Short mmCIF file of C-alpha atoms in Angstrom, two decimals:
data_model
loop_
_atom_site.label_atom_id
_atom_site.label_comp_id
_atom_site.label_asym_id
_atom_site.label_seq_id
_atom_site.Cartn_x
_atom_site.Cartn_y
_atom_site.Cartn_z
CA MET A 1 0.00 0.00 0.00
CA ARG A 2 1.34 3.39 -1.00
CA GLU A 3 1.99 5.83 1.86
CA LEU A 4 -0.02 9.04 1.62
CA LYS A 5 -0.28 11.99 3.99
CA TYR A 6 -2.36 15.14 4.23
CA GLU A 7 -1.03 18.64 3.85
CA ASN A 8 -2.78 21.99 4.41
CA GLN A 9 -1.82 24.98 2.29
CA GLY A 10 -3.93 28.07 2.88
CA THR A 11 -7.55 27.10 2.37
CA ASN A 12 -6.69 23.95 0.40
CA THR A 13 -6.14 20.40 1.59
CA TYR A 14 -3.89 18.07 -0.41
CA LEU A 15 -3.27 14.36 -0.31
CA VAL A 16 0.48 13.99 -0.93
CA TYR A 17 2.44 11.03 -2.29
CA GLU A 18 6.23 11.10 -2.28
CA VAL A 19 7.83 9.24 -5.17
CA THR A 20 10.29 6.60 -3.95
CA ASP A 21 13.36 5.16 -5.61
CA GLN A 22 11.46 1.99 -6.55
CA ASP A 23 8.78 3.94 -8.38
CA ILE A 24 8.81 4.49 -12.12
CA VAL A 25 7.09 7.74 -13.15
CA ASP A 26 4.81 7.46 -16.18
CA SER A 27 5.47 10.79 -17.84
CA ILE A 28 2.54 10.44 -20.31
CA SER A 29 0.03 9.71 -17.54
CA LEU A 30 1.50 12.50 -15.41
CA GLY A 31 1.07 14.96 -18.26
CA MET A 32 -2.55 13.86 -18.77
CA LEU A 33 -3.37 14.36 -15.09
CA THR A 34 -1.65 17.70 -14.60
CA ASN A 35 -2.80 19.32 -17.86
CA ASN A 36 -6.42 18.13 -17.95
CA LYS A 37 -9.42 18.20 -15.68
CA ILE A 38 -10.54 14.58 -15.94
CA LEU A 39 -14.04 13.68 -14.79
CA GLY A 40 -13.96 11.63 -11.58
CA LEU A 41 -10.25 12.12 -10.86
CA ALA A 42 -8.80 14.57 -8.32
CA GLN A 43 -6.88 17.56 -9.65
CA THR A 44 -3.18 16.68 -9.69
CA ILE A 45 -0.01 18.73 -9.10
CA PHE A 46 3.60 17.52 -9.53
CA ILE A 47 6.37 19.16 -7.49
CA GLN A 48 10.13 18.41 -7.51
CA SER A 49 12.35 19.86 -4.79
CA ASP A 50 16.07 18.96 -4.92
CA ASN A 51 16.05 15.17 -5.26
CA ARG A 52 12.55 14.69 -3.84
CA LYS A 53 9.44 14.36 -6.00
CA PHE A 54 5.86 14.81 -4.83
CA VAL A 55 2.48 14.23 -6.43
CA LYS A 56 -0.31 16.24 -4.76
CA PHE A 57 -4.08 15.79 -5.13
CA ASN A 58 -6.55 18.51 -4.21
CA VAL A 59 -9.27 17.07 -1.90
CA SER A 60 -10.45 20.34 -0.33
CA ALA A 61 -13.98 20.40 1.13
CA LYS A 62 -14.47 16.66 0.53
CA VAL A 63 -14.65 13.78 2.96
CA SER A 64 -13.46 10.24 2.47
CA VAL A 65 -16.11 7.71 1.42
CA SER A 66 -15.36 5.69 4.55
CA GLN A 67 -16.53 8.71 6.57
CA PHE A 68 -19.39 9.34 4.16
CA PHE A 69 -20.64 5.76 4.65
CA SER A 70 -20.10 5.69 8.43
CA GLY A 71 -23.83 6.11 9.19
CA ALA A 72 -27.00 4.87 7.52
CA VAL A 73 -26.52 4.98 3.74
CA ASN A 74 -29.49 5.83 1.56
CA LYS A 75 -30.10 5.14 -2.11
CA LYS A 76 -28.98 8.57 -3.32
CA ARG A 77 -25.58 8.39 -1.63
CA LEU A 78 -24.77 4.81 -2.63
CA LEU A 79 -25.68 5.23 -6.29
CA ALA A 80 -23.90 8.59 -6.54
CA VAL A 81 -20.66 7.13 -5.15
CA PHE A 82 -20.89 3.99 -7.29
CA ARG A 83 -21.53 5.96 -10.46
CA GLY A 84 -18.72 8.39 -9.56
CA ILE A 85 -16.28 5.49 -9.23
CA VAL A 86 -17.42 3.89 -12.49
CA ASN A 87 -17.27 7.21 -14.40
CA ALA A 88 -13.76 7.85 -13.06
CA MET A 89 -12.60 4.44 -14.31
CA LEU A 90 -14.20 5.02 -17.73
CA SER A 91 -12.61 8.48 -17.97
CA ALA A 92 -9.22 6.99 -17.13
CA GLU A 93 -9.63 4.55 -20.02
CA ASP A 94 -10.50 7.43 -22.38
CA TYR A 95 -7.29 9.26 -21.38
CA MET A 96 -5.25 6.04 -21.74
CA LEU A 97 -4.36 5.92 -18.05
CA ASP A 98 -3.30 2.72 -16.35
CA LEU A 99 -6.27 1.60 -14.21
CA SER A 100 -3.93 -0.15 -11.77
CA SER A 101 -2.60 3.28 -10.77
CA ILE A 102 -6.04 4.25 -9.37
CA ILE A 103 -6.39 3.65 -5.61
CA LEU A 104 -9.57 1.69 -4.83
CA ASP A 105 -9.63 2.31 -1.10
CA LEU A 106 -12.58 4.02 0.62
CA ASP A 107 -10.15 5.99 2.81
CA TYR A 108 -8.71 7.60 -0.35
CA ILE A 109 -11.89 8.09 -2.38
CA PHE A 110 -13.45 11.47 -1.66
CA THR A 111 -16.93 12.90 -2.10
CA ASP A 112 -18.79 16.16 -1.58
CA VAL A 113 -21.43 15.73 1.14
CA SER A 114 -23.83 18.11 -0.62
CA THR A 115 -23.59 17.16 -4.28
CA CYS A 116 -22.20 13.60 -3.75
CA GLU A 117 -19.58 14.37 -6.43
CA THR A 118 -16.92 11.67 -6.06
CA VAL A 119 -13.24 11.80 -7.10
CA LEU A 120 -10.55 9.12 -7.14
CA ILE A 121 -6.77 9.31 -6.73
CA CYS A 122 -4.61 8.26 -9.68
CA ILE A 123 -0.86 8.06 -8.91
CA PRO A 124 1.04 8.10 -12.24
CA VAL A 125 3.82 5.80 -11.06
CA SER A 126 4.25 2.05 -11.18
CA ASN A 127 6.35 -0.57 -9.47
CA ASP A 128 6.46 -4.31 -9.08
CA LYS A 129 3.86 -4.25 -6.26
CA THR A 130 1.17 -2.51 -8.32
CA LYS A 131 -1.79 -4.77 -9.15
CA MET A 132 -5.18 -4.15 -10.71
CA ALA A 133 -8.00 -4.51 -8.18
CA ASP A 134 -10.99 -6.76 -8.84
CA MET A 135 -13.80 -4.29 -9.49
CA LYS A 136 -16.62 -6.79 -8.93
CA GLU A 137 -15.30 -7.84 -5.52
CA PHE A 138 -14.64 -4.20 -4.66
CA PHE A 139 -18.30 -3.25 -5.08
CA ARG A 140 -19.48 -6.44 -3.37
CA LYS A 141 -17.34 -5.66 -0.35
CA ILE A 142 -18.83 -2.18 -0.05
CA ILE A 143 -22.42 -3.46 -0.14
CA PHE A 144 -21.84 -6.15 2.49
CA ASN A 145 -20.00 -3.80 4.89
CA ILE A 146 -22.28 -0.77 5.11
CA GLN A 147 -25.57 -0.10 6.89
CA PHE A 148 -28.51 0.84 4.66
CA ASP A 149 -31.35 3.19 5.50
CA SER A 150 -34.15 1.01 6.92
CA GLU A 151 -36.84 3.52 5.91
CA GLU A 152 -36.22 2.99 2.20
CA ASN A 153 -37.16 0.15 -0.10
CA GLY A 154 -34.08 -2.06 -0.49
CA ASP A 155 -35.00 -3.59 -3.84
CA TYR A 156 -32.25 -1.61 -5.57
CA VAL A 157 -29.62 -3.31 -3.37
CA THR A 158 -30.97 -6.72 -4.40
CA LYS A 159 -30.67 -5.80 -8.10
CA ILE A 160 -27.05 -4.76 -7.68
CA ILE A 161 -26.15 -7.92 -5.77
CA ASN A 162 -27.91 -10.13 -8.32
CA TYR A 163 -25.94 -8.55 -11.15
CA LEU A 164 -22.60 -8.89 -9.35
CA ASN A 165 -23.32 -12.53 -8.52
CA SER A 166 -24.62 -13.53 -11.94
CA THR A 167 -22.10 -11.92 -14.25
CA ALA A 168 -18.96 -13.87 -15.10
CA VAL A 169 -17.13 -10.95 -16.72
CA PHE A 170 -17.58 -7.57 -15.06
CA SER A 171 -18.24 -4.69 -17.47
CA LEU A 172 -18.04 -1.05 -16.38
CA ASP A 173 -20.45 0.05 -19.14
CA THR A 174 -23.07 -2.56 -18.27
CA PHE A 175 -22.81 -1.85 -14.56
CA ASN A 176 -23.09 1.89 -15.20
CA SER A 177 -26.26 1.33 -17.28
CA LEU A 178 -27.76 -0.73 -14.45
CA LEU A 179 -27.00 2.01 -11.93
CA GLY A 180 -28.58 4.60 -14.23
CA GLU A 181 -31.78 2.56 -14.54
CA ILE A 182 -32.01 2.11 -10.77
CA GLN A 183 -31.33 5.80 -10.17
CA SER A 184 -34.15 6.85 -12.52
CA VAL A 185 -36.74 4.85 -10.56
CA ALA A 186 -38.56 6.82 -7.88
CA VAL A 187 -37.79 5.84 -4.30
CA GLN A 188 -41.47 5.58 -3.27
CA PRO A 189 -44.36 4.33 -5.44
CA VAL A 190 -46.80 7.00 -6.55
CA VAL A 191 -50.37 6.57 -5.28
CA ALA A 192 -53.27 8.51 -6.81
CA LYS A 193 -56.33 9.08 -4.63
CA THR A 194 -59.78 10.46 -5.36
CA ARG A 195 -62.60 10.62 -2.85
CA VAL A 196 -66.19 9.78 -3.74
CA ASN A 197 -68.66 9.86 -0.84
CA SER A 198 -65.81 9.34 1.69
CA GLN A 199 -64.57 6.23 -0.16
CA PRO A 200 -60.91 6.43 -1.34
CA VAL A 201 -60.00 5.12 -4.78
CA VAL A 202 -56.37 3.98 -4.66
CA ALA A 203 -54.36 3.11 -7.74
CA PRO A 204 -52.35 -0.14 -7.71
CA VAL A 205 -48.82 0.35 -6.40
CA ASN A 206 -47.26 -1.22 -9.50
CA GLN A 207 -48.58 1.49 -11.83
CA THR A 208 -46.05 3.81 -13.44
CA ARG A 209 -46.27 7.57 -13.27
CA GLU A 210 -47.51 7.77 -16.89
CA GLN A 211 -50.23 5.17 -16.27
CA LEU A 212 -51.39 6.99 -13.18
CA HIS A 213 -52.20 10.10 -15.22
CA THR A 214 -54.69 8.05 -17.26
CA LEU A 215 -56.73 6.95 -14.24
CA PRO A 216 -60.34 8.25 -14.17
CA VAL A 217 -60.83 11.14 -11.78
CA VAL A 218 -64.22 11.97 -10.24
CA SER A 219 -64.61 15.63 -9.36
CA GLN A 220 -67.11 17.10 -6.89
CA ALA A 221 -69.35 14.07 -6.55
CA THR A 222 -73.05 14.77 -6.23
CA PRO A 223 -75.75 12.38 -4.99
CA GLU A 224 -76.82 11.76 -8.59
CA LYS A 225 -73.27 10.80 -9.59
CA VAL A 226 -72.78 8.75 -6.45
CA ALA A 227 -75.83 6.67 -7.36
CA GLN A 228 -74.13 5.76 -10.64
CA GLN A 229 -70.94 4.55 -8.96
CA THR A 230 -70.37 0.89 -8.18
CA ILE A 231 -68.84 1.73 -4.83
CA PRO A 232 -70.89 0.17 -1.96
CA SER A 233 -72.70 2.62 0.25
CA ALA A 234 -71.29 3.57 3.64
CA LYS A 235 -72.99 3.90 6.97
CA PHE A 236 -72.35 7.11 8.89
CA ASN A 237 -72.00 7.17 12.65
CA THR A 238 -72.40 10.17 14.91
CA LYS A 239 -68.77 11.27 14.56
CA GLY A 240 -68.77 11.41 10.77
CA MET A 241 -66.61 8.28 10.45
CA THR A 242 -67.42 5.71 7.77
CA ILE A 243 -68.24 2.14 8.75
CA PRO A 244 -68.25 -0.45 5.95
CA PRO A 245 -71.62 -2.26 5.61
CA LYS A 246 -71.83 -5.79 6.94
CA LYS A 247 -71.98 -8.48 4.31
CA ASP A 248 -74.93 -10.83 4.51
CA HIS A 249 -74.77 -13.66 1.98
CA ASN A 250 -78.34 -14.81 2.73
CA THR A 251 -80.19 -11.53 2.27
CA SER A 252 -79.92 -8.81 -0.31
CA VAL A 253 -78.50 -5.46 0.80
CA GLU A 254 -80.95 -2.62 0.38
CA PRO A 255 -79.57 0.63 -0.99
CA GLN A 256 -78.67 3.07 1.76
CA GLU A 257 -80.55 6.36 1.89
CA LYS A 258 -78.43 9.17 0.53
CA GLU A 259 -76.90 11.75 2.84
CA ILE A 260 -78.18 15.29 2.26
CA SER A 261 -75.78 18.04 3.24
CA PHE A 262 -76.76 21.62 3.95
CA PHE A 263 -74.91 22.78 0.85
CA TYR A 264 -76.81 20.30 -1.33
CA LEU A 265 -80.13 21.35 0.29
CA MET A 266 -79.49 24.99 -0.60
CA GLN A 267 -78.83 24.06 -4.22
CA HIS A 268 -81.77 21.64 -4.58
CA TYR A 269 -84.32 22.99 -2.16
CA ASN A 270 -87.78 21.42 -2.13
CA LYS A 271 -90.19 20.02 0.46
CA GLU A 272 -88.95 16.45 0.12
CA ASN A 273 -85.27 17.39 0.52
CA ALA A 274 -86.07 19.75 3.40
CA ALA A 275 -88.06 17.04 5.20
CA ALA A 276 -85.29 14.47 4.62
CA TYR A 277 -82.59 16.89 5.84
CA LYS A 278 -84.62 17.68 8.97
CA ALA A 279 -85.23 13.97 9.65
CA GLN A 280 -81.53 13.17 9.28
CA LYS A 281 -80.59 16.03 11.59
CA GLN A 282 -83.11 14.88 14.21
CA ALA A 283 -81.84 11.29 13.95
CA LYS A 284 -78.24 12.42 14.51
CA LYS A 285 -79.31 14.52 17.49
CA GLN A 286 -81.23 11.62 19.01
CA ALA A 287 -78.29 9.25 18.46
CA ALA A 288 -75.90 11.69 20.14
CA SER A 289 -78.32 12.02 23.08
CA GLU A 290 -78.50 8.24 23.46
CA VAL A 291 -74.71 7.97 23.46
CA LYS A 292 -74.46 10.71 26.10
CA GLU A 293 -77.06 9.01 28.32
CA LYS A 294 -75.28 5.68 27.96
CA LYS A 295 -71.97 7.22 29.02
CA SER A 296 -73.62 8.92 32.01
CA ALA A 297 -75.21 5.63 33.08
CA GLU A 298 -71.87 3.82 32.82
CA LYS A 299 -70.16 6.55 34.82
CA ALA A 300 -72.82 6.39 37.55
CA SER A 301 -72.57 2.60 37.65
CA LYS A 302 -68.80 2.74 38.09
CA LYS A 303 -69.17 5.35 40.84
CA LYS A 304 -71.74 3.19 42.66
CA LYS A 305 -69.51 0.13 42.45
CA GLY A 306 -66.63 2.19 43.81
CA LYS A 307 -68.67 3.22 46.86
CA GLN A 308 -69.76 -0.35 47.51
CA SER A 309 -66.19 -1.62 47.32
CA THR A 310 -65.10 1.14 49.70
CA GLN A 311 -67.72 0.19 52.26
CA ALA A 312 -66.84 -3.48 51.97
CA VAL A 313 -63.18 -2.93 52.99
CA PRO A 314 -62.69 -4.40 56.50
CA ASP A 315 -60.94 -2.53 59.23
CA LEU A 316 -57.40 -3.89 59.00
CA GLY A 317 -55.88 -1.41 61.42
CA PHE A 318 -53.72 0.27 58.80
CA ALA A 319 -54.15 2.51 55.75
CA VAL A 320 -55.05 0.76 52.47
CA PRO A 321 -53.72 2.39 49.28
CA GLY A 322 -56.55 3.98 47.31
CA GLN A 323 -58.97 3.92 50.30
CA PRO A 324 -59.79 6.74 52.75
CA PRO A 325 -58.03 6.53 56.12
CA GLN A 326 -59.95 4.59 58.75
CA ALA A 327 -60.29 5.60 62.36
CA LYS A 328 -58.12 3.38 64.50
CA MET A 329 -59.83 4.34 67.80
CA PRO A 330 -63.12 5.84 68.90
CA PRO A 331 -63.27 9.39 70.25
CA PRO A 332 -62.80 9.86 74.03
CA GLU A 333 -66.48 10.50 74.72
CA THR A 334 -67.48 7.16 73.18
CA GLN A 335 -65.07 5.08 75.27
CA PRO A 336 -66.82 2.72 77.72
CA PRO A 337 -66.46 3.58 81.39
CA GLN A 338 -63.54 1.92 83.16
CA PRO A 339 -64.02 0.16 86.51
CA ALA A 340 -62.89 2.06 89.58
CA ALA A 341 -60.37 -0.65 90.52
CA GLN A 342 -58.73 -0.48 87.12
CA GLN A 343 -58.69 3.33 87.27
CA ALA A 344 -56.73 3.20 90.49
CA ALA A 345 -54.30 0.65 89.03
CA SER A 346 -53.56 2.75 85.93
CA PRO A 347 -52.40 6.22 86.92
CA GLN A 348 -52.62 9.08 84.47
CA VAL A 349 -49.42 9.64 82.46
CA PRO A 350 -48.42 12.33 79.98
CA TYR A 351 -48.74 11.78 76.24
CA SER A 352 -45.05 10.98 75.85
CA THR A 353 -45.48 7.65 77.64
CA ALA A 354 -47.66 6.29 74.82
CA GLN A 355 -44.65 5.85 72.51
CA PRO A 356 -44.50 2.29 71.18
CA SER A 357 -41.41 0.14 71.22
CA TYR A 358 -40.74 -0.82 67.60
CA GLN A 359 -38.99 -3.97 66.59
CA GLY A 360 -35.26 -3.44 66.30
CA VAL A 361 -35.29 -0.01 68.06
CA THR A 362 -34.92 0.30 71.83
CA THR A 363 -36.38 3.40 73.51
CA PRO A 364 -35.65 4.27 77.16
CA PRO A 365 -38.58 3.61 79.49
CA VAL A 366 -40.41 6.61 80.92
CA GLN A 367 -41.29 6.50 84.57
CA PRO A 368 -44.88 7.57 85.15
CA GLY A 369 -45.33 10.18 87.80
CA PRO A 370 -48.30 11.58 89.68
CA ALA A 371 -50.97 13.16 87.58
CA SER A 372 -50.48 16.47 89.41
CA GLN A 373 -46.89 16.74 88.05
CA SER A 374 -48.00 16.62 84.39
CA PRO A 375 -48.99 19.99 82.95
CA TYR A 376 -51.05 18.21 80.28
CA PRO A 377 -52.96 15.35 81.86
CA MET A 378 -54.37 12.77 79.51
CA PRO A 379 -58.10 12.25 79.37
CA HIS A 380 -59.34 9.42 81.44
CA PRO A 381 -59.14 6.61 80.46
CA PRO A 382 -55.97 6.87 78.24
CA TYR A 383 -55.90 5.91 74.57
CA PRO A 384 -54.76 2.39 73.79
CA ALA A 385 -51.13 1.99 72.77
CA ALA A 386 -50.25 2.26 69.08
CA GLN A 387 -50.11 -0.96 67.10
CA PRO A 388 -46.61 -2.40 66.58
CA PRO A 389 -45.24 -2.66 63.04
CA TYR A 390 -45.70 -5.73 60.92
CA GLN A 391 -43.44 -8.66 61.35
CA GLY A 392 -40.15 -8.24 59.48
CA ALA A 393 -40.48 -4.45 59.09
CA GLN A 394 -37.32 -2.44 59.69
CA MET A 395 -37.97 1.03 61.06
CA ASN A 396 -35.55 3.58 62.40
CA PHE A 397 -36.43 6.95 63.85
CA GLY A 398 -32.99 7.62 65.35
CA GLU A 399 -30.50 10.28 64.34
CA THR A 400 -29.42 10.92 60.75
CA THR A 401 -26.70 8.69 59.26
CA VAL A 402 -24.69 10.05 56.34
CA LEU A 403 -23.99 7.65 53.47
CA GLY A 404 -20.80 5.72 54.19
CA GLY A 405 -21.19 6.02 58.00
CA GLY A 406 -20.19 3.21 60.30
CA GLY A 407 -22.88 3.29 63.00
CA ILE A 408 -26.31 4.35 64.11
CA GLY A 409 -26.94 7.31 66.32
CA GLU A 410 -24.09 9.54 65.20
CA THR A 411 -23.17 11.47 62.06
CA THR A 412 -20.23 10.31 59.95
CA VAL A 413 -18.41 12.89 57.83
CA LEU A 414 -17.14 11.88 54.38
CA ASN A 415 -13.37 11.75 54.00
CA GLU A 416 -11.63 14.18 51.67
CA GLY A 417 -11.00 11.43 49.12
CA GLN A 418 -14.67 10.36 49.02
CA ASN A 419 -15.78 12.93 46.46
CA PRO A 420 -19.03 12.24 44.55
CA VAL A 421 -18.47 10.40 41.27
CA GLN A 422 -19.26 12.60 38.26
CA THR A 423 -20.80 10.93 35.24
CA ALA A 424 -19.04 11.72 31.97
CA ALA A 425 -21.30 13.68 29.62
CA PRO A 426 -19.10 15.09 26.84
CA HIS A 427 -20.48 18.19 25.20
CA LEU A 428 -19.53 21.42 23.47
CA ILE A 429 -20.43 24.93 24.55
CA ARG A 430 -20.90 27.24 21.59
CA VAL A 431 -19.35 30.47 22.87
CA LYS A 432 -21.38 32.58 20.45
CA ASN A 433 -24.73 31.88 22.14
CA ASN A 434 -23.76 29.63 25.09
CA GLU A 435 -25.61 26.69 23.49
CA ARG A 436 -24.89 23.24 24.90
CA ILE A 437 -24.22 20.58 22.23
CA PRO A 438 -24.19 17.01 23.63
CA LEU A 439 -21.74 14.69 21.87
CA ASN A 440 -24.08 11.69 22.10
CA LYS A 441 -22.62 9.59 19.25
CA ALA A 442 -19.40 7.67 18.75
CA VAL A 443 -18.74 9.89 15.72
CA PHE A 444 -20.44 13.29 15.98
CA ARG A 445 -20.38 15.44 12.82
CA ILE A 446 -20.52 19.23 12.74
CA GLY A 447 -20.98 21.35 9.60
CA LYS A 448 -23.52 23.24 7.52
CA GLU A 449 -24.86 20.38 5.35
CA ARG A 450 -28.10 19.64 7.19
CA SER A 451 -28.66 16.22 5.56
CA PHE A 452 -25.25 14.91 6.61
CA VAL A 453 -24.13 16.39 9.94
CA ASP A 454 -25.39 15.79 13.48
CA TYR A 455 -25.17 19.47 14.48
CA PHE A 456 -26.13 21.97 11.78
CA ILE A 457 -24.49 25.43 11.68
CA GLY A 458 -26.45 27.57 9.26
CA ASP A 459 -25.46 31.06 10.42
CA ASN A 460 -21.71 30.97 9.74
CA THR A 461 -20.40 30.82 6.18
CA ALA A 462 -16.83 30.20 7.40
CA VAL A 463 -17.83 26.68 8.50
CA SER A 464 -17.55 23.96 5.86
CA ARG A 465 -20.35 21.59 4.87
CA SER A 466 -18.59 18.83 6.81
CA HIS A 467 -16.12 20.65 9.02
CA ALA A 468 -15.07 18.32 11.84
CA ASN A 469 -15.89 15.06 13.58
CA PHE A 470 -15.77 14.49 17.34
CA ILE A 471 -14.93 10.90 18.24
CA THR A 472 -15.58 9.11 21.53
CA ARG A 473 -13.58 5.89 22.00
CA ASP A 474 -12.64 3.95 25.16
CA GLY A 475 -13.27 6.91 27.46
CA GLU A 476 -11.09 9.24 25.36
CA TYR A 477 -12.13 12.05 23.04
CA PHE A 478 -10.70 13.19 19.73
CA VAL A 479 -11.40 15.82 17.09
CA VAL A 480 -10.78 15.27 13.36
CA ASP A 481 -10.79 17.98 10.71
CA THR A 482 -12.55 16.64 7.61
CA ASN A 483 -10.68 18.63 4.94
CA SER A 484 -12.45 21.86 5.88
CA THR A 485 -11.72 25.08 4.00
CA ASN A 486 -10.90 27.23 7.06
CA HIS A 487 -9.47 24.38 9.15
CA THR A 488 -9.85 23.38 12.79
CA PHE A 489 -7.83 24.65 15.75
CA VAL A 490 -7.31 23.19 19.24
CA ASN A 491 -6.23 25.75 21.85
CA GLY A 492 -5.11 28.08 19.06
CA GLN A 493 -3.06 25.49 17.13
CA MET A 494 -4.25 24.31 13.70
CA ILE A 495 -4.56 20.54 13.43
CA GLN A 496 -3.77 18.42 10.38
CA SER A 497 -6.72 17.29 8.29
CA ASN A 498 -7.97 13.72 8.78
CA SER A 499 -5.75 13.29 11.83
CA GLU A 500 -7.19 12.40 15.24
CA VAL A 501 -6.16 14.93 17.90
CA LYS A 502 -6.92 14.10 21.53
CA ILE A 503 -8.86 16.74 23.47
CA SER A 504 -9.42 17.20 27.20
CA HIS A 505 -11.90 18.93 29.49
CA GLY A 506 -11.69 22.69 29.08
CA ASP A 507 -10.01 22.74 25.65
CA THR A 508 -11.07 25.37 23.15
CA ILE A 509 -11.88 24.16 19.63
CA ARG A 510 -12.21 26.67 16.81
CA LEU A 511 -14.07 25.73 13.65
CA GLY A 512 -13.13 28.31 11.05
CA ASN A 513 -13.61 31.53 13.02
CA GLU A 514 -16.00 30.25 15.73
CA ASP A 515 -14.99 28.98 19.17
CA PHE A 516 -16.40 26.04 21.10
CA GLU A 517 -15.47 24.84 24.59
CA PHE A 518 -15.15 21.09 25.16
CA LYS A 519 -16.56 19.84 28.47
CA ILE A 520 -16.73 16.31 29.86
CA TYR A 521 -19.03 17.08 32.82
#
């Protein structure tokens, strides 16, 4: 594989190949490339400095096809790239260029993200290692290694695969004709619809656009025209929806009475039409009233059932979700009188002595004192003690315990090294308007081509259509300039195109003339 590197000169980006001692320069091919603008091939420049020779290819404002196909690939993009590659190979044959000198590698095939114009790299040198690539296997490999748009019909992919599998000798002209035929077919089938009395007439999906124009069209259907149609009548409900009539194979279906609208009544006013319109209106009103009464009856029935279920809930001694709270004890005045002997045995105690002892929590006992020492004597007799918690319940009403503490009843302070863990959420802050841009993809694209990038910048002409990619990989973050016109800068330093540069929290990234701040949290 030939070694190539990127070089930025002003607003241009070049792919550079340095001629080695083992290379043999084809002067005729070099002259063809440098003196002509060949369709499908990148513009070529030859430079010789001292004993070093360089061949440079202008790839400004274009991204590699490997980047172009990194997401979901639709029909337009795939066919445009395939046809661009085929046209480049055919143009090379017209200019008598050696096809083995063309690099068939998606990393070194470039396309415009807006126009899908694709260019190839032709290095006019040869050596013993140069071999002609198998074009059929090259296209097969692309198809089986990309992800297609699931919202589109994939029949065109099947046609391409069938051709590549069936042909014994691959022909660029035949393959290009196949791609042209597929490209001329519309992505979605055209469906013609006309409405007659709320019944859609849909053309078959296999009709062509020319055949669809010959379909009969019914305009402004009237009741007289509707009667002549073979479309079965529809039954109208109260909401204006159409319900297809039930089929009865034993009895004949009687024709449905026609619907008279107010507009039709005004145009064909007579006593019969007025009476029919009034009857239809009254029938609709009565049907709506019946529906309303039915809903009210159902609502009342549900409410009654709810009350009955509420009354049927037994007193379990605790609150039931969805039910009103139940009184756990009767009021003081309804308590039965206590015998005098029991009154003497149970002295009055303040309210604080009624605290229960919960399972797992020990509370110090409170010594009851004379009733005269309590400023707030309890009513006589006292309330019964609160019910204990259910078996197995763990309750704690002691002092607060900080997370990470070692005991109950005292507060534990976090150590200096126990700082809260911050979740990584890489994002950019657009300094211009303080907008937060989450980098929520493994490869996040930024540029001004809305159909291609993940974040669209439409208010800055200095930003390229595909300006830069932000990459997240193994907890590290990188920025890649995608051959932009005005380049990408990290902390004031311009980075090389198509080269991953690691970025950290707080770094400033400039796209063209606009600054962004990179944040991880």
